mmCIF file of C-alpha atoms in Angstrom:
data_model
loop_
_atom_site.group_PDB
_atom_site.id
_atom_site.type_symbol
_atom_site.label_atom_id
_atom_site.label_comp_id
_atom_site.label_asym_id
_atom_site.label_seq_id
_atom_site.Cartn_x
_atom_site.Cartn_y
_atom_site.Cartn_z
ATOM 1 C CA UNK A 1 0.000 0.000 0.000
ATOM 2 C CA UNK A 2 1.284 3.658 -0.991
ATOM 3 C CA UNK A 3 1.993 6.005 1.698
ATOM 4 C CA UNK A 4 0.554 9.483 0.266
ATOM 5 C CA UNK A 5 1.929 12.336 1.811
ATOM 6 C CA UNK A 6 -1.501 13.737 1.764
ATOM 7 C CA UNK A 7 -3.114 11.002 3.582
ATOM 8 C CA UNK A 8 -0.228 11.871 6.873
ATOM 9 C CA UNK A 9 -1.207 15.538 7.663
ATOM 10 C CA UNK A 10 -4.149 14.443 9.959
ATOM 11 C CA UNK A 11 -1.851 12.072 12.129
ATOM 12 C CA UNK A 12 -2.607 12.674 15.539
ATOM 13 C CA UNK A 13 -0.004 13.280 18.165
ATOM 14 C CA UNK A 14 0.699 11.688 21.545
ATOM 15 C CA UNK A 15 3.112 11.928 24.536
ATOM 16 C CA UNK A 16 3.589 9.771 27.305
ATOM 17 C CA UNK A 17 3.978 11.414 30.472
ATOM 18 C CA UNK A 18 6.571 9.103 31.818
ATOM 19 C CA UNK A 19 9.139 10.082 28.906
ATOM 20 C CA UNK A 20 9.357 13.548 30.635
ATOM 21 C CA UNK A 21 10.800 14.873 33.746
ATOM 22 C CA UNK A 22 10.651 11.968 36.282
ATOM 23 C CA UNK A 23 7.581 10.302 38.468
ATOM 24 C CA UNK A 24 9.005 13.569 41.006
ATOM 25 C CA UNK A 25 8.715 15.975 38.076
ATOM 26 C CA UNK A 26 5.240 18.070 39.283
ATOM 27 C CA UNK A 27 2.245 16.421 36.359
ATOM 28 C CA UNK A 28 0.977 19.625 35.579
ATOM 29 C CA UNK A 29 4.060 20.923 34.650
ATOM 30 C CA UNK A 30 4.919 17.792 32.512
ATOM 31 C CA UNK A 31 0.798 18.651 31.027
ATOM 32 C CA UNK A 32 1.997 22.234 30.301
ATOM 33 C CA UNK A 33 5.368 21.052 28.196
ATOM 34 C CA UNK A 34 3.617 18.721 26.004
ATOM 35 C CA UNK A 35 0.404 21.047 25.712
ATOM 36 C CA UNK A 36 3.143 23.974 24.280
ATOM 37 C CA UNK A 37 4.693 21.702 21.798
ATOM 38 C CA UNK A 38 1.755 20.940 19.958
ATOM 39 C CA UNK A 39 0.786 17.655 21.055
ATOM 40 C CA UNK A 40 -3.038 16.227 20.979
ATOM 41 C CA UNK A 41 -3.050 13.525 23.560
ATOM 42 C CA UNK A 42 -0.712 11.844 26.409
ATOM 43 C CA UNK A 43 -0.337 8.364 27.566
ATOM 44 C CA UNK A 44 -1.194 8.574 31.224
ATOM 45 C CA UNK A 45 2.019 6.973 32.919
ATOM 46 C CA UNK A 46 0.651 4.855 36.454
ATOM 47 C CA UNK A 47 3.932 6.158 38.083
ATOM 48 C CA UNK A 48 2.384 9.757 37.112
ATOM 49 C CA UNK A 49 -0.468 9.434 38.630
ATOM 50 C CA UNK A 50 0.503 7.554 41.649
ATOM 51 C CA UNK A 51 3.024 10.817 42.338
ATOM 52 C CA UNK A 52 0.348 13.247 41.604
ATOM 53 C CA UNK A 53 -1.832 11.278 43.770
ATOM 54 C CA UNK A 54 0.635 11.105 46.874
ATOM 55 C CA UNK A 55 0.710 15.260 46.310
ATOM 56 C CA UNK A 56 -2.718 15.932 45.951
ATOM 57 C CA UNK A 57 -3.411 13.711 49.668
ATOM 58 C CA UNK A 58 -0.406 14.990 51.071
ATOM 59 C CA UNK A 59 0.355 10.917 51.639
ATOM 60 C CA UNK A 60 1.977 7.976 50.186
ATOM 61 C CA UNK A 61 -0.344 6.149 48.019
ATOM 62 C CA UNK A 62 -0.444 2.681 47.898
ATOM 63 C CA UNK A 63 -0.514 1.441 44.294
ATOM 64 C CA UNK A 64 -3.493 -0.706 44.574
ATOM 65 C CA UNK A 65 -5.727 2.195 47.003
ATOM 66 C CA UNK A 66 -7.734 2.612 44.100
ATOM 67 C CA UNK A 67 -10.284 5.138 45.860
ATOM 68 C CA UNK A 68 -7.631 7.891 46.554
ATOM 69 C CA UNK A 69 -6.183 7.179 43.096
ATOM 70 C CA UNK A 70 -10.024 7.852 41.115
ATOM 71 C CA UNK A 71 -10.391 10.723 43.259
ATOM 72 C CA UNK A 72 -6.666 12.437 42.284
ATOM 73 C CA UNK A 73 -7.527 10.805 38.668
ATOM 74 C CA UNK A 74 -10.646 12.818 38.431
ATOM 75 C CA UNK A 75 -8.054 16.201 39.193
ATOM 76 C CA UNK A 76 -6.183 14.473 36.085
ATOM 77 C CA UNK A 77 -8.839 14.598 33.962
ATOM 78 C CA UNK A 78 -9.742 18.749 34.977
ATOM 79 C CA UNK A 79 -6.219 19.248 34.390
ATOM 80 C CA UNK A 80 -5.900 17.716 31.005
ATOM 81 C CA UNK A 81 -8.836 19.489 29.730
ATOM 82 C CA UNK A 82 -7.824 22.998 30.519
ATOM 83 C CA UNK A 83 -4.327 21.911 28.548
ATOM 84 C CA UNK A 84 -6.579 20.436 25.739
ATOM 85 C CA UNK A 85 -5.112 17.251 25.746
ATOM 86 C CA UNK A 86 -6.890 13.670 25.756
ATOM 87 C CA UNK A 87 -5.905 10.925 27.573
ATOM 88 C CA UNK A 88 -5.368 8.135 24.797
ATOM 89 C CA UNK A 89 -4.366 5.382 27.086
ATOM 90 C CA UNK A 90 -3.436 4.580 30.541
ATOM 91 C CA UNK A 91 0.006 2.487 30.708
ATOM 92 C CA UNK A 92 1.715 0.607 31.491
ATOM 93 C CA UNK A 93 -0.370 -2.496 33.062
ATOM 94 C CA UNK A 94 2.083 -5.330 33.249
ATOM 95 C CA UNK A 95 2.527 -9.505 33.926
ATOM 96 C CA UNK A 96 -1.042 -9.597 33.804
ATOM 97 C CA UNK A 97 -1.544 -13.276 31.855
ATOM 98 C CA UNK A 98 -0.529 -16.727 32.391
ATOM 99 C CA UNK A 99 -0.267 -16.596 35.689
ATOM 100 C CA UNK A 100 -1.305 -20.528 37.496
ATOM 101 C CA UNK A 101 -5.008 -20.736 37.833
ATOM 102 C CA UNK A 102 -5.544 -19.976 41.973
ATOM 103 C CA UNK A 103 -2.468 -18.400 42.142
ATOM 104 C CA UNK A 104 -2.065 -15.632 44.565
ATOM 105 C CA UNK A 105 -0.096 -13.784 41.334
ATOM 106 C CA UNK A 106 -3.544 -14.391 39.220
ATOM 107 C CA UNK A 107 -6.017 -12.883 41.937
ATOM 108 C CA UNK A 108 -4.024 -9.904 42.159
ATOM 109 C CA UNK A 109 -3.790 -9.419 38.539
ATOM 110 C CA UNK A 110 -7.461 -9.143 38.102
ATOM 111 C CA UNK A 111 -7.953 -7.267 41.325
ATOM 112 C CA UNK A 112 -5.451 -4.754 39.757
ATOM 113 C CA UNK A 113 -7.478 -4.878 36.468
ATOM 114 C CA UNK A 114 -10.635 -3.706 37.904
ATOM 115 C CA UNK A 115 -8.878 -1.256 39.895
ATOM 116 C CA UNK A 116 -7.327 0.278 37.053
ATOM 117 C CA UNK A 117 -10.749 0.081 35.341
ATOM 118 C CA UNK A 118 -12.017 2.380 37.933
ATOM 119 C CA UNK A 119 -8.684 4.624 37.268
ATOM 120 C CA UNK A 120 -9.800 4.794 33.104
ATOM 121 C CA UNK A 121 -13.235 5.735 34.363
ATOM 122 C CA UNK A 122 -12.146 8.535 36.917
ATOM 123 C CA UNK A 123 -9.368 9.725 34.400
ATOM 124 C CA UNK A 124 -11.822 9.809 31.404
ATOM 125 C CA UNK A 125 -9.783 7.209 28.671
ATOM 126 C CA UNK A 126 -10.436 4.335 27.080
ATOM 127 C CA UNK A 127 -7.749 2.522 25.945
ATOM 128 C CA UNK A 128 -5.768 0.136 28.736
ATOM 129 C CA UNK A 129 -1.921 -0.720 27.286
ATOM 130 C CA UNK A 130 -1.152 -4.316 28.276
ATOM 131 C CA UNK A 131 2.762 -5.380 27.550
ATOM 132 C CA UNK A 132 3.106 -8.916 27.033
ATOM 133 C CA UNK A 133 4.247 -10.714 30.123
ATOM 134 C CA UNK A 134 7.678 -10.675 30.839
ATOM 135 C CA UNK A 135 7.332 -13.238 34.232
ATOM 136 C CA UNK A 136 9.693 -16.208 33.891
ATOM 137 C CA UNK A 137 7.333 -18.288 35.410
ATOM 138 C CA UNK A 138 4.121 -17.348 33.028
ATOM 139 C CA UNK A 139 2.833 -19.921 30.945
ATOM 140 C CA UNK A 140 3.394 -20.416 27.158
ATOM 141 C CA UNK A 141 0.416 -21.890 26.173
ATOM 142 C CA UNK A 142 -1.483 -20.130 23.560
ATOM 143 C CA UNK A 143 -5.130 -21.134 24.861
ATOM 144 C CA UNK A 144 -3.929 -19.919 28.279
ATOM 145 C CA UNK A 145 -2.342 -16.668 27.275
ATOM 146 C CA UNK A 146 -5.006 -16.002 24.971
ATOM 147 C CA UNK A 147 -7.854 -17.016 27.573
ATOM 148 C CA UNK A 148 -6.618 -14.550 30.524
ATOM 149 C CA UNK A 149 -6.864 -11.888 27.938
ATOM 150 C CA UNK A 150 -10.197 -12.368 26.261
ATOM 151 C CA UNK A 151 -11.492 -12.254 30.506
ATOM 152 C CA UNK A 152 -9.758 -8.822 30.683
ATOM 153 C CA UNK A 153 -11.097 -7.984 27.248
ATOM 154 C CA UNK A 154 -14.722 -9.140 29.178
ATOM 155 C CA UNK A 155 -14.094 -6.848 32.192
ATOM 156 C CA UNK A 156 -13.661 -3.932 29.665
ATOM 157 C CA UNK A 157 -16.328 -4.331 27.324
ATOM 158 C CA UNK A 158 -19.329 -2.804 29.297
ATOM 159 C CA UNK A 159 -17.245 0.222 29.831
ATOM 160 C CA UNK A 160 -16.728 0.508 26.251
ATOM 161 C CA UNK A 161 -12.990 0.352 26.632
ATOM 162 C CA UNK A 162 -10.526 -1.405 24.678
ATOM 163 C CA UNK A 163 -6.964 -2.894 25.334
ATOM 164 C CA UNK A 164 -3.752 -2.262 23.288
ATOM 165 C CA UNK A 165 -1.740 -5.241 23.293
ATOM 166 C CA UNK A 166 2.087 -4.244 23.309
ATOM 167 C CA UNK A 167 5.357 -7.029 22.489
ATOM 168 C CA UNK A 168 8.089 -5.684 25.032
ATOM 169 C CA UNK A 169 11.187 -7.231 23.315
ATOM 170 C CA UNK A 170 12.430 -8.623 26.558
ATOM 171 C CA UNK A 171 9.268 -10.680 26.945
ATOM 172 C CA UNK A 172 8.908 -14.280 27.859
ATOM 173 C CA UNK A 173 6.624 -15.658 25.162
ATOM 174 C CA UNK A 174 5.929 -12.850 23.085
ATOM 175 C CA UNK A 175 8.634 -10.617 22.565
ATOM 176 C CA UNK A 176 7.751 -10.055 18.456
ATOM 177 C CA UNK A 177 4.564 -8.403 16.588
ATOM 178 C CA UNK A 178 4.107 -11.710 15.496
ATOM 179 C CA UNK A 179 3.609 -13.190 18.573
ATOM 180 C CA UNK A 180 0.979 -10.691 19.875
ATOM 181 C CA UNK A 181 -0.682 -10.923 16.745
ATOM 182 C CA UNK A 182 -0.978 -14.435 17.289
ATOM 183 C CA UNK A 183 -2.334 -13.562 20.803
ATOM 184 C CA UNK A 184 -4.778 -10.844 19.751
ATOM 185 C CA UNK A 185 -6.457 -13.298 17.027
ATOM 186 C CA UNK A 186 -6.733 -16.147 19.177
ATOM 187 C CA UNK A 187 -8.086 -13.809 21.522
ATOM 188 C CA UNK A 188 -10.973 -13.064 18.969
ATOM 189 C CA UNK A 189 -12.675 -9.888 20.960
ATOM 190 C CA UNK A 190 -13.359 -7.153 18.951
ATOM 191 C CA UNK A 191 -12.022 -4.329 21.827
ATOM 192 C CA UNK A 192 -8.282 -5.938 22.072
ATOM 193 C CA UNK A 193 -5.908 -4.461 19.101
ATOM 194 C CA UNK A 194 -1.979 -4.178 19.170
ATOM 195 C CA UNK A 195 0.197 -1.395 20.290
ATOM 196 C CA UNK A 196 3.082 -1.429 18.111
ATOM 197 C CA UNK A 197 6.082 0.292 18.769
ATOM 198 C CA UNK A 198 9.442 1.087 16.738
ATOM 199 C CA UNK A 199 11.957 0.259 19.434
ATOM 200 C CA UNK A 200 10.198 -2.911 20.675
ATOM 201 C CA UNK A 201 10.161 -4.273 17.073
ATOM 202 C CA UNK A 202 13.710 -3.038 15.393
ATOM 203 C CA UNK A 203 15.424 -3.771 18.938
ATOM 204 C CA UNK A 204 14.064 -7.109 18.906
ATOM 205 C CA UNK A 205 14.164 -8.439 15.535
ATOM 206 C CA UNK A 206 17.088 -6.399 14.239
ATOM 207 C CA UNK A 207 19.254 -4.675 17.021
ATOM 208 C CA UNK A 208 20.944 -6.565 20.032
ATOM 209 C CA UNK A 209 22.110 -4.705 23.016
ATOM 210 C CA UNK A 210 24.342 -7.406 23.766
ATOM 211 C CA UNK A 211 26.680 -7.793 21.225
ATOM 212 C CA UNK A 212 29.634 -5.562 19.733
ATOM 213 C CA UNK A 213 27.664 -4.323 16.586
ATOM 214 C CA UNK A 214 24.315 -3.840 18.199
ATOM 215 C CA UNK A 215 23.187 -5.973 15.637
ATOM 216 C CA UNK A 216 21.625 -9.544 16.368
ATOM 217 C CA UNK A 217 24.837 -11.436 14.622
ATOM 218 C CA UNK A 218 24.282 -13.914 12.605
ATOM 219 C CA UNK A 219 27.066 -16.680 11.729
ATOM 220 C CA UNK A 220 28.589 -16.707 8.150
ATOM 221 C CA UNK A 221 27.125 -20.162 7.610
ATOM 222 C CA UNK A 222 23.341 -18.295 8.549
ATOM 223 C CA UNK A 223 23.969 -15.594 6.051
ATOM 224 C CA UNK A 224 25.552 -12.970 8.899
ATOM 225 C CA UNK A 225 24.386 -9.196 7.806
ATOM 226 C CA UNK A 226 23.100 -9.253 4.887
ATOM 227 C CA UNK A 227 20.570 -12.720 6.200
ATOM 228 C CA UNK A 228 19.651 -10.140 9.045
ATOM 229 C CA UNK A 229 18.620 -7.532 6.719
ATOM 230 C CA UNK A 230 16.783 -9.764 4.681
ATOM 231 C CA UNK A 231 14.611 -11.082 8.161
ATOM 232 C CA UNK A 232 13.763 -7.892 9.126
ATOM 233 C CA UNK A 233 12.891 -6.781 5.507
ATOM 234 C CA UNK A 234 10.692 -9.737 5.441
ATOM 235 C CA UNK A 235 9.477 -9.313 8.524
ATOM 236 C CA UNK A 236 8.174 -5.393 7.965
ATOM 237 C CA UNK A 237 6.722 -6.523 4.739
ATOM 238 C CA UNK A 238 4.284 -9.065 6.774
ATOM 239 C CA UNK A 239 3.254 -6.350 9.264
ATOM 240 C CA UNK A 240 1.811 -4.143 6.308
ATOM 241 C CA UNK A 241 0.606 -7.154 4.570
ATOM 242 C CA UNK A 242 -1.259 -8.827 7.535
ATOM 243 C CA UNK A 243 -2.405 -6.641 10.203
ATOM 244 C CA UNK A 244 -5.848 -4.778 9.861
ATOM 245 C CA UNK A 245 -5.498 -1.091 10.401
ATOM 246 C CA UNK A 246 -8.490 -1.215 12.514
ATOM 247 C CA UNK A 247 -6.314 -3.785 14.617
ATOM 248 C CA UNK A 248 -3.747 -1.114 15.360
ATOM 249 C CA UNK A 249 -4.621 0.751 18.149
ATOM 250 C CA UNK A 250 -1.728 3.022 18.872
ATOM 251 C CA UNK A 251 1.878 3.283 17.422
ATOM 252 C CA UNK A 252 4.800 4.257 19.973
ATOM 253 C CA UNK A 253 8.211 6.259 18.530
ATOM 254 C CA UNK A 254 11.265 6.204 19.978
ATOM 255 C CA UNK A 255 14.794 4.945 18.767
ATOM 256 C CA UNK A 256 17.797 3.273 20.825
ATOM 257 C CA UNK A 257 20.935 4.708 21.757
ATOM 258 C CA UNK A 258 23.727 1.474 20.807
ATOM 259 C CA UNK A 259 25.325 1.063 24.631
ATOM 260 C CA UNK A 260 29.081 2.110 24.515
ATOM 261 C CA UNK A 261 29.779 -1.499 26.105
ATOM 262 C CA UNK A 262 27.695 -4.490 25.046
ATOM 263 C CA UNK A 263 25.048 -5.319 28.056
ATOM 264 C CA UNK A 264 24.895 -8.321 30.162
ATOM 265 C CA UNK A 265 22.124 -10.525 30.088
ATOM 266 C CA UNK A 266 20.586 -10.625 33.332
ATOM 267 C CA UNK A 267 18.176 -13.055 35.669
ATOM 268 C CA UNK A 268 14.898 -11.772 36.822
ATOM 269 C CA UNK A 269 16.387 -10.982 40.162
ATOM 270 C CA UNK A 270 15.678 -7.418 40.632
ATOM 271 C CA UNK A 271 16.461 -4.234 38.608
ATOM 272 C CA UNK A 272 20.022 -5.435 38.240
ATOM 273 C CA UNK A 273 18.843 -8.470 37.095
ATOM 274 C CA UNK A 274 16.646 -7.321 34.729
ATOM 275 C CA UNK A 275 16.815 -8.889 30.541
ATOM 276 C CA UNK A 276 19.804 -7.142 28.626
ATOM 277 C CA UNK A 277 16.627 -5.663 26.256
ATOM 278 C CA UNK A 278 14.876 -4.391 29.110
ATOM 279 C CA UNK A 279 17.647 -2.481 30.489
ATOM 280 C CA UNK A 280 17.889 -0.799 27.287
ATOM 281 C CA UNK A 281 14.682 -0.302 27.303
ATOM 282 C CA UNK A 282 14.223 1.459 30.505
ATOM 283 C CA UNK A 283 17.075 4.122 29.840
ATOM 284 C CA UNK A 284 18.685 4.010 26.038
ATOM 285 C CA UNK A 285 15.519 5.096 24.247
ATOM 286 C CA UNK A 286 15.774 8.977 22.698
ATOM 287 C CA UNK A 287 14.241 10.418 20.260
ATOM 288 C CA UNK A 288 14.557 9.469 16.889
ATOM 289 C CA UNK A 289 17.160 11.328 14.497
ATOM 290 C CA UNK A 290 18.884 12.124 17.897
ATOM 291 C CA UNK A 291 21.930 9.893 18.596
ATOM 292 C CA UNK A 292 19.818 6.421 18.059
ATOM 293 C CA UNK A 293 20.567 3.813 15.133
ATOM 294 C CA UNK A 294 17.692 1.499 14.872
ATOM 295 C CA UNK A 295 15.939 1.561 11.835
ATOM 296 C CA UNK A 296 12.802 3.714 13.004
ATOM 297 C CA UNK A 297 11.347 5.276 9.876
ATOM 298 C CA UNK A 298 11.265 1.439 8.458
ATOM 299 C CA UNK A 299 9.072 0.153 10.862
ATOM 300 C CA UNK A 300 6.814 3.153 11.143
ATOM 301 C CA UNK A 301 6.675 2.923 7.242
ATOM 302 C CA UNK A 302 5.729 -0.714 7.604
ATOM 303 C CA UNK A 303 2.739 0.266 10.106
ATOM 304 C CA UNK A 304 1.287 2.803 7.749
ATOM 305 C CA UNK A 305 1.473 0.501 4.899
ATOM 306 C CA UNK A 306 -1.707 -0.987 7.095
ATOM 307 C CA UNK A 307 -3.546 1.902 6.171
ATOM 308 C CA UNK A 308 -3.319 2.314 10.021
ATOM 309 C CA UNK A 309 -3.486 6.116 10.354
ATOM 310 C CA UNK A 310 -3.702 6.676 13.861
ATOM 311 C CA UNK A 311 -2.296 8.025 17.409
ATOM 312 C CA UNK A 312 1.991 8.694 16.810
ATOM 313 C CA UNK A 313 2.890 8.920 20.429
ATOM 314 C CA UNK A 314 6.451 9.536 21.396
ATOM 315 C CA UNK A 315 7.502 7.243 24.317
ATOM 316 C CA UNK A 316 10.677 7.838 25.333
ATOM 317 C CA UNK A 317 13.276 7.115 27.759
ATOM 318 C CA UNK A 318 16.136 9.224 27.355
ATOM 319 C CA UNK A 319 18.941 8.956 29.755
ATOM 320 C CA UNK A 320 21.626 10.111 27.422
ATOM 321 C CA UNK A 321 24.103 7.823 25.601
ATOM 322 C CA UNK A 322 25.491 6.732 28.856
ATOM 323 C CA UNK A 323 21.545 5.599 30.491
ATOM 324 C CA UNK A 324 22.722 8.103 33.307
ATOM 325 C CA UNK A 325 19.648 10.470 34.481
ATOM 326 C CA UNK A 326 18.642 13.449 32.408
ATOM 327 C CA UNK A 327 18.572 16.477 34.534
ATOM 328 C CA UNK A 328 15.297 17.798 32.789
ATOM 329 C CA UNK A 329 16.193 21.629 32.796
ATOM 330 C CA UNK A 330 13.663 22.722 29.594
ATOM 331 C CA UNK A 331 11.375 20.253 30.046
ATOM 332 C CA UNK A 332 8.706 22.356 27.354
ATOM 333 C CA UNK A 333 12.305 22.611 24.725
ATOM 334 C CA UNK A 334 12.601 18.721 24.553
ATOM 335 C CA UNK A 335 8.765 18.237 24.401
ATOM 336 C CA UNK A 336 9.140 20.683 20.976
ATOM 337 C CA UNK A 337 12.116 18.479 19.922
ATOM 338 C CA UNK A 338 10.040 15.726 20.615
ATOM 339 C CA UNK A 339 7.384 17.275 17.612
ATOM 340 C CA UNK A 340 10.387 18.429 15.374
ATOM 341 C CA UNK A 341 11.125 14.760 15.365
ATOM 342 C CA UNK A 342 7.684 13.682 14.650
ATOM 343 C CA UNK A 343 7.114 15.996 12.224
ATOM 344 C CA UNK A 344 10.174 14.812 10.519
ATOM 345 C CA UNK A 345 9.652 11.129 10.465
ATOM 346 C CA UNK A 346 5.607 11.671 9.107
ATOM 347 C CA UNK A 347 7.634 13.607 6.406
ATOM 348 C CA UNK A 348 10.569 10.435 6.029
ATOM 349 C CA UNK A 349 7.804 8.079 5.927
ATOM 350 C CA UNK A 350 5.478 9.747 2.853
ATOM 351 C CA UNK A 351 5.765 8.172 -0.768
ATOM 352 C CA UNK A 352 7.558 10.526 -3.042
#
């Protein structure tokens, strides 16, 4: 499918809150920056709220007291409307399926799911972002996977609200587009979709942060670089071939920085334990055309091929090329950069 440059002016434009400032960063401040630069719409980051809500009680909030966050969420909403912004989706729910059935880590899954189905109703969105599980002791099984989801999918559907289904590279059983795909249709509910994002595709199927290159290297004997290429070629060919656009329910942006030294794969044993991808993730994520080197433009380009014309939302997590922490000085300066760079890559990605 062609990619007119006509058919890209009426894109609309997202920001999650989390890729500015940090969870101590005031959230109507982080409102005002991305209000100034232009943007439509934020993802509303949990960590976001759950600040804002400690501030606005004047008390630590527990994550789960799910009365004193719909009350603060409700202050969300007020302030989000005098910014004219909508909240597209509330994120980021996590390790919600194939948990053992009984299991203590299943019960509080769905307890958090209705809570945070409270949370969309107080905070006025509805669209829930689900990453695929990342638990080393969830279950592979596609009928079990598949099943936990199609309950949340249940829990959502008198409330009219739909869930995004996102691959997180570092995942345990679905770390591709392919594999949520396969998830989402199996699912068969008409309110679950994908959220697709450009670093959790290129920096799974094409970049490695564990290796010299920051490539995924491939032997001689399997073709090495120019075999990679042709995968991930492939691979973005089947993603505009096969996915609805309707199925799309959000695309994240961001690119990778390549870490100066190769990363460790970890255990599940903590933060310092956490997957080599997912300590990328969490730090080495800027802006694209601004230090990165994954292949951004492709995969966007690949997702409009859909016909998918839908929320862009920059999702970053910039901690320079070193991961270290961004002292967020201009907060409103990066959140322009931020549409400079969107702006740009709607322009890379037009036929012509």
């Amino acid at each position: 499918m062609s990619i007119p440059k006509s058919s890209l002016t009426s894109i609309p434009t997202c920001y999650a809150t989390v890729s500015i400032g940090t969870p101590a960063t005031p959230l109507p401040s982080k409102l005002s920056a991305i209000s100034t630069a232009g943007f439509q719409g934020i993802e509303l980051g949990f960590p976001d709220l759950l600040s804002f809500a400690s501030k606005h009680h004047n008390r630590e909030i527990n994550p789960q007291d799910f009365n004193a966050l719909c009350e603060a969420g409700k202050q969300v909403k007020a302030l989000c409307e005098e910014h004219g912004l909508k909240i597209v989706m509330l994120q980021p729910f996590a390790n919600f399926e194939g948990w053992e059935e009984g299991s203590r880590e299943r019960e509080d899954a769905f307890r958090r799911a209705k809570g945070w189905i409270r949370i969309m109703q107080a905070v006025g969105t509805d669209m829930l972002q689900v990453g695929s599980t990342d638990s080393p002791t969830a279950s592979p099984s596609l009928p079990h996977l598949s099943s936990d989801l199609r309950a949340l999918c249940d829990l959502l559907t008198p409330h009219s609200f739909r869930l995004a289904y996102e691959n997180w590279c570092w995942a345990t059983h679905a770390p591709d587009w392919k594999d949520v795909w396969r998830i989402v249709r199996a699912v068969d509910r008409p309110n679950i979709g994908l959220c697709l994002d450009t670093f959790q595709t290129a920096g799974g199927e094409w970049a490695d942060p564990t290796t010299t290159s920051g490539l995924i290297e491939l032997s001689d004997e399997k073709g090495g670089r120019e075999e990679l290429e042709k995968r991930f070629a492939n691979s973005l060919e089947a993603l505009g071939r096969e996915v609805p656009a309707d199925k799309i329910f959000i695309l994240q942006i961001s690119d990778a920085y390549k870490p100066r030294r190769p990363l460790e794969e970890g255990t599940d044993d903590g933060a310092e334990g956490m997957r080599a991808r997912g300590r990328w993730s969490s730090c080495l994520r800027p802006l694209p055309f601004d230090g990165g080197y994954l292949p951004v433009v492709d995969v966007a380009r690949a997702v409009l091929r859909t016909g998918f014309r839908g929320w862009f939302s920059m999702e970053v997590f910039d901690g320079g090329a070193e991961g270290g922490d961004t002292e967020w000085r201009d907060m409103e300066g990066y959140a322009r950069k931020a549409m400079r760079a969107h702006e740009r890559l709607v322009g890379e990605c037009a036929d012509g």
